[in-house]
Coordinates of C-alpha atoms in Angstrom, one line a residue:
X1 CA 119.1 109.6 108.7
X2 CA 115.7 110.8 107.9
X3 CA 115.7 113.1 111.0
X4 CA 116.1 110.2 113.3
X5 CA 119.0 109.0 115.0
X6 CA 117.4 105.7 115.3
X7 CA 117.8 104.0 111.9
X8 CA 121.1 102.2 111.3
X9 CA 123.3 103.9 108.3
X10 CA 124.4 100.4 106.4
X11 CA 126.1 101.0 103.0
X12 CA 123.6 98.5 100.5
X13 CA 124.4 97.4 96.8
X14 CA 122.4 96.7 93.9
X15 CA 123.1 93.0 94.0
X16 CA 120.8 93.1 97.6
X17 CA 117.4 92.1 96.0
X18 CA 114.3 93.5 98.2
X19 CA 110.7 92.8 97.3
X20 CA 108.3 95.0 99.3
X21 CA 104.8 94.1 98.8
X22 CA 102.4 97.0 99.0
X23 CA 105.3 99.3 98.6
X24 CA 103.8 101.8 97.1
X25 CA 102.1 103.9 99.6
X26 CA 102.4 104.2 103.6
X27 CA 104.9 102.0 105.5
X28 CA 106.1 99.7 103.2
X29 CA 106.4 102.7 100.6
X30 CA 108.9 104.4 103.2
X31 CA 110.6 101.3 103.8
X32 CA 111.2 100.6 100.4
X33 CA 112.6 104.2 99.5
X34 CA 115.0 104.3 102.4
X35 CA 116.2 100.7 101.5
X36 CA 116.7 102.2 97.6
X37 CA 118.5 105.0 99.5
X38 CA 121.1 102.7 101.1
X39 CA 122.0 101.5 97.7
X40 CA 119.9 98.0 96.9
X41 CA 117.7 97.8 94.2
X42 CA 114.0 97.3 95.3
X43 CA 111.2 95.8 93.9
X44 CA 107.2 96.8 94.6
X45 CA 105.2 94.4 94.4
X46 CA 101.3 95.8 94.5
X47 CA 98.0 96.0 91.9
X48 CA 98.3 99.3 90.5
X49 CA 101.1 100.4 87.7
X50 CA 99.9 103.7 88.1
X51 CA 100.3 104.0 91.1
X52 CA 103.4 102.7 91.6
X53 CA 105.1 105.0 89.1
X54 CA 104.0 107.7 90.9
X55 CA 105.3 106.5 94.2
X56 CA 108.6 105.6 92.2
X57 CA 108.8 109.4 90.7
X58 CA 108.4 110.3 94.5
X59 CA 110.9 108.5 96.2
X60 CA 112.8 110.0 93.2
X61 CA 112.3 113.6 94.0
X62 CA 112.5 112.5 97.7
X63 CA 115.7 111.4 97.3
X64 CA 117.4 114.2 95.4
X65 CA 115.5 116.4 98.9
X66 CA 117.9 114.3 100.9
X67 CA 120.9 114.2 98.6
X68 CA 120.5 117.9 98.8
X69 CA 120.2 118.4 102.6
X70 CA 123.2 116.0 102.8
X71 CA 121.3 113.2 104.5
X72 CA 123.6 111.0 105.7
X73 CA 124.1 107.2 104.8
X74 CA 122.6 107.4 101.3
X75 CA 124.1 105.9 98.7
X76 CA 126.0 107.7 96.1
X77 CA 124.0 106.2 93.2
X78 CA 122.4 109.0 90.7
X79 CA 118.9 107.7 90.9
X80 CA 117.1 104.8 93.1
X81 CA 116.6 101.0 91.6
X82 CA 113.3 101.0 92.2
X83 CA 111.0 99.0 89.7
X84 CA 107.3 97.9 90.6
X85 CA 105.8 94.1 89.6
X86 CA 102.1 93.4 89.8
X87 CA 100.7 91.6 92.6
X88 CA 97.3 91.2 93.9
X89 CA 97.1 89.5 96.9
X90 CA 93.5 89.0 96.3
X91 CA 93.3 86.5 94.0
X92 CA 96.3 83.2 94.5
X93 CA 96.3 83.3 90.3
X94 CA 97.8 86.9 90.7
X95 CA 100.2 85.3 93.1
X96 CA 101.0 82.4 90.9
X97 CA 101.7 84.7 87.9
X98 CA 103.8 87.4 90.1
X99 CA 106.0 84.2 91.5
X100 CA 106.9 83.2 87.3
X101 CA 107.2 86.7 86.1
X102 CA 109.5 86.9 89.3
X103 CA 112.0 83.7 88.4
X104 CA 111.8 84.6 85.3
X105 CA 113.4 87.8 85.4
X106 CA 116.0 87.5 88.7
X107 CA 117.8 84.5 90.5
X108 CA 118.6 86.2 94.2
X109 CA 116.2 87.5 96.4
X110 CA 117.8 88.7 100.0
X111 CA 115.0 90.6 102.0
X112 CA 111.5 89.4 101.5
X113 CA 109.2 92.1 103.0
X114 CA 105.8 90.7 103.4
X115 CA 104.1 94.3 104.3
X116 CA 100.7 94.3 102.2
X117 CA 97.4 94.5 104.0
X118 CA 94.3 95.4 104.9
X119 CA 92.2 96.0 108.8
X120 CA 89.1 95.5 109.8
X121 CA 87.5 94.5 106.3
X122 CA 83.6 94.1 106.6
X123 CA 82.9 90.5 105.7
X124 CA 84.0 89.5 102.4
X125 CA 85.7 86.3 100.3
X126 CA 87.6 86.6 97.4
X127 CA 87.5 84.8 94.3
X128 CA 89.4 82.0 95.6
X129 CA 86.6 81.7 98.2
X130 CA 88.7 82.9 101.4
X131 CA 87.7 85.8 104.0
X132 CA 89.2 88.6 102.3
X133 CA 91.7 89.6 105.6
X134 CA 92.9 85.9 105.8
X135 CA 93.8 85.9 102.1
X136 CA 95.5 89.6 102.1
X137 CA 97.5 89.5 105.2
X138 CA 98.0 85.7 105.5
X139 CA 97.2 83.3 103.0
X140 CA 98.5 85.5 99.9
X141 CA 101.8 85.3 101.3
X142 CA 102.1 82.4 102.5
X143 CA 101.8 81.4 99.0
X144 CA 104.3 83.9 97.6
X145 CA 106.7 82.6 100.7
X146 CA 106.8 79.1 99.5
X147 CA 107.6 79.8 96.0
X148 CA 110.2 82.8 96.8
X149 CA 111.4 80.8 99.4
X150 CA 114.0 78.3 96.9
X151 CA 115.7 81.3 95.8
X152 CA 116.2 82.9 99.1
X153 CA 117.5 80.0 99.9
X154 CA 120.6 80.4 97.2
X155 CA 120.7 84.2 97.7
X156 CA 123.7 83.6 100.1
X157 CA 124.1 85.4 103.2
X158 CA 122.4 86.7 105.6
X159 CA 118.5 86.6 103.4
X160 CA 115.7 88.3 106.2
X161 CA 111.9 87.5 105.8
X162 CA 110.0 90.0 107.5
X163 CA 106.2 89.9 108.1
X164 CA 104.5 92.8 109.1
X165 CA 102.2 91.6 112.1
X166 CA 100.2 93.7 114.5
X167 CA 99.0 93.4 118.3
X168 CA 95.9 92.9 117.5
X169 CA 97.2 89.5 117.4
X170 CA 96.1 89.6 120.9
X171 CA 92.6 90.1 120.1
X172 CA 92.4 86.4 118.2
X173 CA 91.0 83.1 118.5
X174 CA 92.1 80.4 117.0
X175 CA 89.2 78.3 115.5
X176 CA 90.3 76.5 112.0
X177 CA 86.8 74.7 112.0
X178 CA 85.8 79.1 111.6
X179 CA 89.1 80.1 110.0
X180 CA 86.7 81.8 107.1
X181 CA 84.1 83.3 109.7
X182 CA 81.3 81.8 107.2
X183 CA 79.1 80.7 110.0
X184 CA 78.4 84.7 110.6
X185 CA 76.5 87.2 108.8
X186 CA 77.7 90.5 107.3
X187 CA 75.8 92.3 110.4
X188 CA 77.0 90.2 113.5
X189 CA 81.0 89.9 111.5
X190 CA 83.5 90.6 114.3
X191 CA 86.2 93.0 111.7
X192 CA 88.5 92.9 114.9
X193 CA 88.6 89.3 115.7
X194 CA 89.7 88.2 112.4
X195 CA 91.8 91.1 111.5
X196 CA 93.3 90.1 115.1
X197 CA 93.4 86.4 113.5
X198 CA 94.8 86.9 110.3
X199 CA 97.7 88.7 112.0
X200 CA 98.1 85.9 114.6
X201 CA 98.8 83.7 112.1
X202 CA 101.2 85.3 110.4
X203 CA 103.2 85.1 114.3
X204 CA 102.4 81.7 114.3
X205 CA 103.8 80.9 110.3
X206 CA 107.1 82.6 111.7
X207 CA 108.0 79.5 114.1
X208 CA 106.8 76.9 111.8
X209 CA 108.9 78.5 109.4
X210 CA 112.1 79.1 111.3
X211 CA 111.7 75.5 112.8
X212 CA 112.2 74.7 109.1
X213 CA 115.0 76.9 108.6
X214 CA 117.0 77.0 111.5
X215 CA 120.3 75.7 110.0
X216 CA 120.0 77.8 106.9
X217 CA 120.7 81.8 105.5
X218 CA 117.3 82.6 105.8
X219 CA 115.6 83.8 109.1
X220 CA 112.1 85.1 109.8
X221 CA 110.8 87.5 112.1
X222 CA 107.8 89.9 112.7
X223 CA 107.0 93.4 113.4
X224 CA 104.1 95.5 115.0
X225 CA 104.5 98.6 113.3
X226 CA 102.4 100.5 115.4
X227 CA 98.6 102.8 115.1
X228 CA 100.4 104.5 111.7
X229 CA 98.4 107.2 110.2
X230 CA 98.0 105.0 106.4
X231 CA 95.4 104.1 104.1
X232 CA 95.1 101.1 105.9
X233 CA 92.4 102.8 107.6
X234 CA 90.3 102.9 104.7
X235 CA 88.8 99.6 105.2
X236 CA 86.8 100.5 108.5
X237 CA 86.7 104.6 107.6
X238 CA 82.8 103.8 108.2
X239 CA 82.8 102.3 111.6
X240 CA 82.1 105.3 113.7
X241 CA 84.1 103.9 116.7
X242 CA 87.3 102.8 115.2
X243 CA 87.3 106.3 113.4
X244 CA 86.6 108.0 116.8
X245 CA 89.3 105.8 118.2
X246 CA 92.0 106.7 115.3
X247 CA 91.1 110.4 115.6
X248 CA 91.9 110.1 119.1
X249 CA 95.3 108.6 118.7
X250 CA 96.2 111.0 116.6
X251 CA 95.1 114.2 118.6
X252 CA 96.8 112.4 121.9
X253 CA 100.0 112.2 120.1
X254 CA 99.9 107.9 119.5
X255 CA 100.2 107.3 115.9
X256 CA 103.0 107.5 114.2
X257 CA 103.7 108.6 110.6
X258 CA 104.3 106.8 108.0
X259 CA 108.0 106.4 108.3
X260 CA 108.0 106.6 112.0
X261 CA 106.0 103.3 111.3
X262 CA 108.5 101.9 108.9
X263 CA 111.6 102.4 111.5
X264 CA 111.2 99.6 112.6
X265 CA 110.5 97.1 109.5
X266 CA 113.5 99.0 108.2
X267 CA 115.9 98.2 111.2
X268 CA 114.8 94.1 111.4
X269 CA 116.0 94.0 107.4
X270 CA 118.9 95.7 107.4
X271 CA 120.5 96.3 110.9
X272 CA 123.4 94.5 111.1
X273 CA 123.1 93.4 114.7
X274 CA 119.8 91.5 113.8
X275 CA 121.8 89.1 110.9
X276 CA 121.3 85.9 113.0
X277 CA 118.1 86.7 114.8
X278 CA 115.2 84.5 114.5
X279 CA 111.3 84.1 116.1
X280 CA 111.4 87.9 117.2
X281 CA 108.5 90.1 117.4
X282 CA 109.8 93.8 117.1
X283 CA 107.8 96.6 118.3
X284 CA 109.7 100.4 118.4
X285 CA 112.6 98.6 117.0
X286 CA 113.1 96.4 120.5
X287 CA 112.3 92.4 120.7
X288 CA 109.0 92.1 122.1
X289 CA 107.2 88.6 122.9
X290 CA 103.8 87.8 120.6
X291 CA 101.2 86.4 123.3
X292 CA 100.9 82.5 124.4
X293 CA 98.4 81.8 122.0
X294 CA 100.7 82.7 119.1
X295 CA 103.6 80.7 120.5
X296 CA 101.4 77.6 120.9
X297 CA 103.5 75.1 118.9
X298 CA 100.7 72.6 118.5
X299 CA 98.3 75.2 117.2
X300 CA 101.3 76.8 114.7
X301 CA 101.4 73.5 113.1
X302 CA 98.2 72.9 112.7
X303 CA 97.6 76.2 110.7
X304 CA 100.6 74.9 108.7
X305 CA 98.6 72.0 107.6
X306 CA 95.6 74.4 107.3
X307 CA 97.1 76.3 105.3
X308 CA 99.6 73.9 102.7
X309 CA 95.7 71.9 102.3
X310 CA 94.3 75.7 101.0
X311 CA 97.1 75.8 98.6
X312 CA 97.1 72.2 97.1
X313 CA 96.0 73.6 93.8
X314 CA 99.1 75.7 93.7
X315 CA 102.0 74.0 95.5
X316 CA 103.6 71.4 93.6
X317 CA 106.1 68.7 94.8
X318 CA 109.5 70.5 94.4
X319 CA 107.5 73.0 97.4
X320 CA 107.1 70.9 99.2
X321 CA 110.2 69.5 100.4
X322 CA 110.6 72.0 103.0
X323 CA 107.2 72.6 103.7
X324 CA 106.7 69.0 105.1
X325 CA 109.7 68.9 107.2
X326 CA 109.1 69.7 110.8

């Protein structure tokens, strides 16, 4: 399937719901197609309409391509379920009103593909006043996790949540007291360390969370996608050495495409033989181990508490029932 041997063909239905967030470009917009292609209906969740029609009309055209090199393991469905929701991870309002618009509109939700994000960010807080990396990759969903979570949770079986982590995880620090990096300035703000951070904590909200949900349908895991050629790299195009660095990887043969990237998101949401799995950290579609640090019980619950005090303004009670479980 898709020139590799690799991805597991599994015959999906339109009654598996998938939300992808930032779905419409790079890996999570070749992870949602391919998912569409096995039959479920998707849902991409990013800021731009625009722009997610166009990467719908694309996966379109893409998949008639396939249909018509007899790809195998696509569904037989005439076109892909693919719709697109607004979400901007940059401001918890945008969360809060994609969360409604969401239970208004379905009941089930079955794979929960938290994908969105941005690296190496120069220093910047968004209108909620967080650094703009800890919002994006962390914060944003952690918010969109709790609410989605409840109808997950009657979905039936076999519901994945996926976060999309990164090995700079083993760059972090953990610091809650500097969680927002406000004690630096623009010029002496370390992109690595909290891009590193942001994704650490993502590892870390996968135990918390699975300690929570060990005896239901729902399991979490994470993935390291790997250096993917994406726009991701926008956000430090002007740091002369990380551009060096990604030119490099590229010219040596150590980035991966797009959907060489998304092989293995795609395999920890749908591959059968990962339906019971909990607390992995893929990497080339194998279980790899997240560092010490990340697996650091007493820190991970910390940066739950962190994290539910952040989002008082938004959680309400009925969240919270699982949230304060431990």
């Amino acid at each position: 399937m898709g020139g590799s041997e690799s991805l597991p063909q599994v015959s999906l239905t339109t009654d598996r719901v998938v939300l992808v967030t930032g779905g419409n470009t790079g890996i999570g917009y070749e992870t949602a197609k391919w998912i569409a292609m096995m039959g479920a209906r998707v849902i991409i969740a990013c800021r731009s309409e625009e722009r997610a029609k166009k990467a719908i009309e694309k996966m379109q055209k893409e998949f008639g391509e396939e249909k018509t090199k007899g790809t195998p393991g696509l569904c037989s469905n005439e076109n892909l379920a693919v719709e697109f929701m607004p979400l901007d991870l940059t401001s918890l309002k945008s969360v809060e009103n994609f969360i409604n618009n969401f239970k208004e509109k379905e009941n089930k939700l079955h794979l929960l593909l938290c994908n969105a994000g941005i690296a190496l960010h120069g220093q910047e807080y968004t209108e909620d006043g967080y650094e703009i990396m800890f919002q994006v990759n962390y914060l944003g969903h952690f918010l969109l996790i709790s609410k989605l979570l409840p109808v997950m949770l009657n979905s039936g079986d076999d519901c994945r949540l996926i976060l999309v982590s990164s090995e700079a995880h083993r760059t972090a620090s953990f610091d809650l007291e500097k969680a927002q990096g406000k004690h630096h300035t623009k010029e002496n703000f370390k992109r690595l360390l909290y891009y590193g951070n942001s994704k650490l904590y993502q590892i870390m909200q996968m135990y918390c969370l699975n300690r929570r949900l060990q005896n239901t349908n729902v399991t979490v895991n994470c993935i390291h996608p790997g250096i993917v050629d994406t726009e991701i790299s926008r956000s430090f195009s002007e740091l002369q050495l990380w551009r060096v660095f990604f030119q490099l990887s590229k010219a040596v043969g150590n980035t991966k495409t797009p959907f060489e990237g998304a092989k293995t998101l795609i395999s920890a949401a749908i591959n059968p033989k990962f339906k019971d799995t909990r607390d992995a950290y893929f990497m080339d579609m194998k279980i790899n181990q997240a560092n010490s640090l990340a697996r650091d019980q007493q820190k991970q619950e910390a940066l739950w508490k962190y994290s539910i005090d952040c989002l008082k303004d938004f959680l309400k009670k009925e969240d919270m029932e699982y949230l304060e479980k431990d």
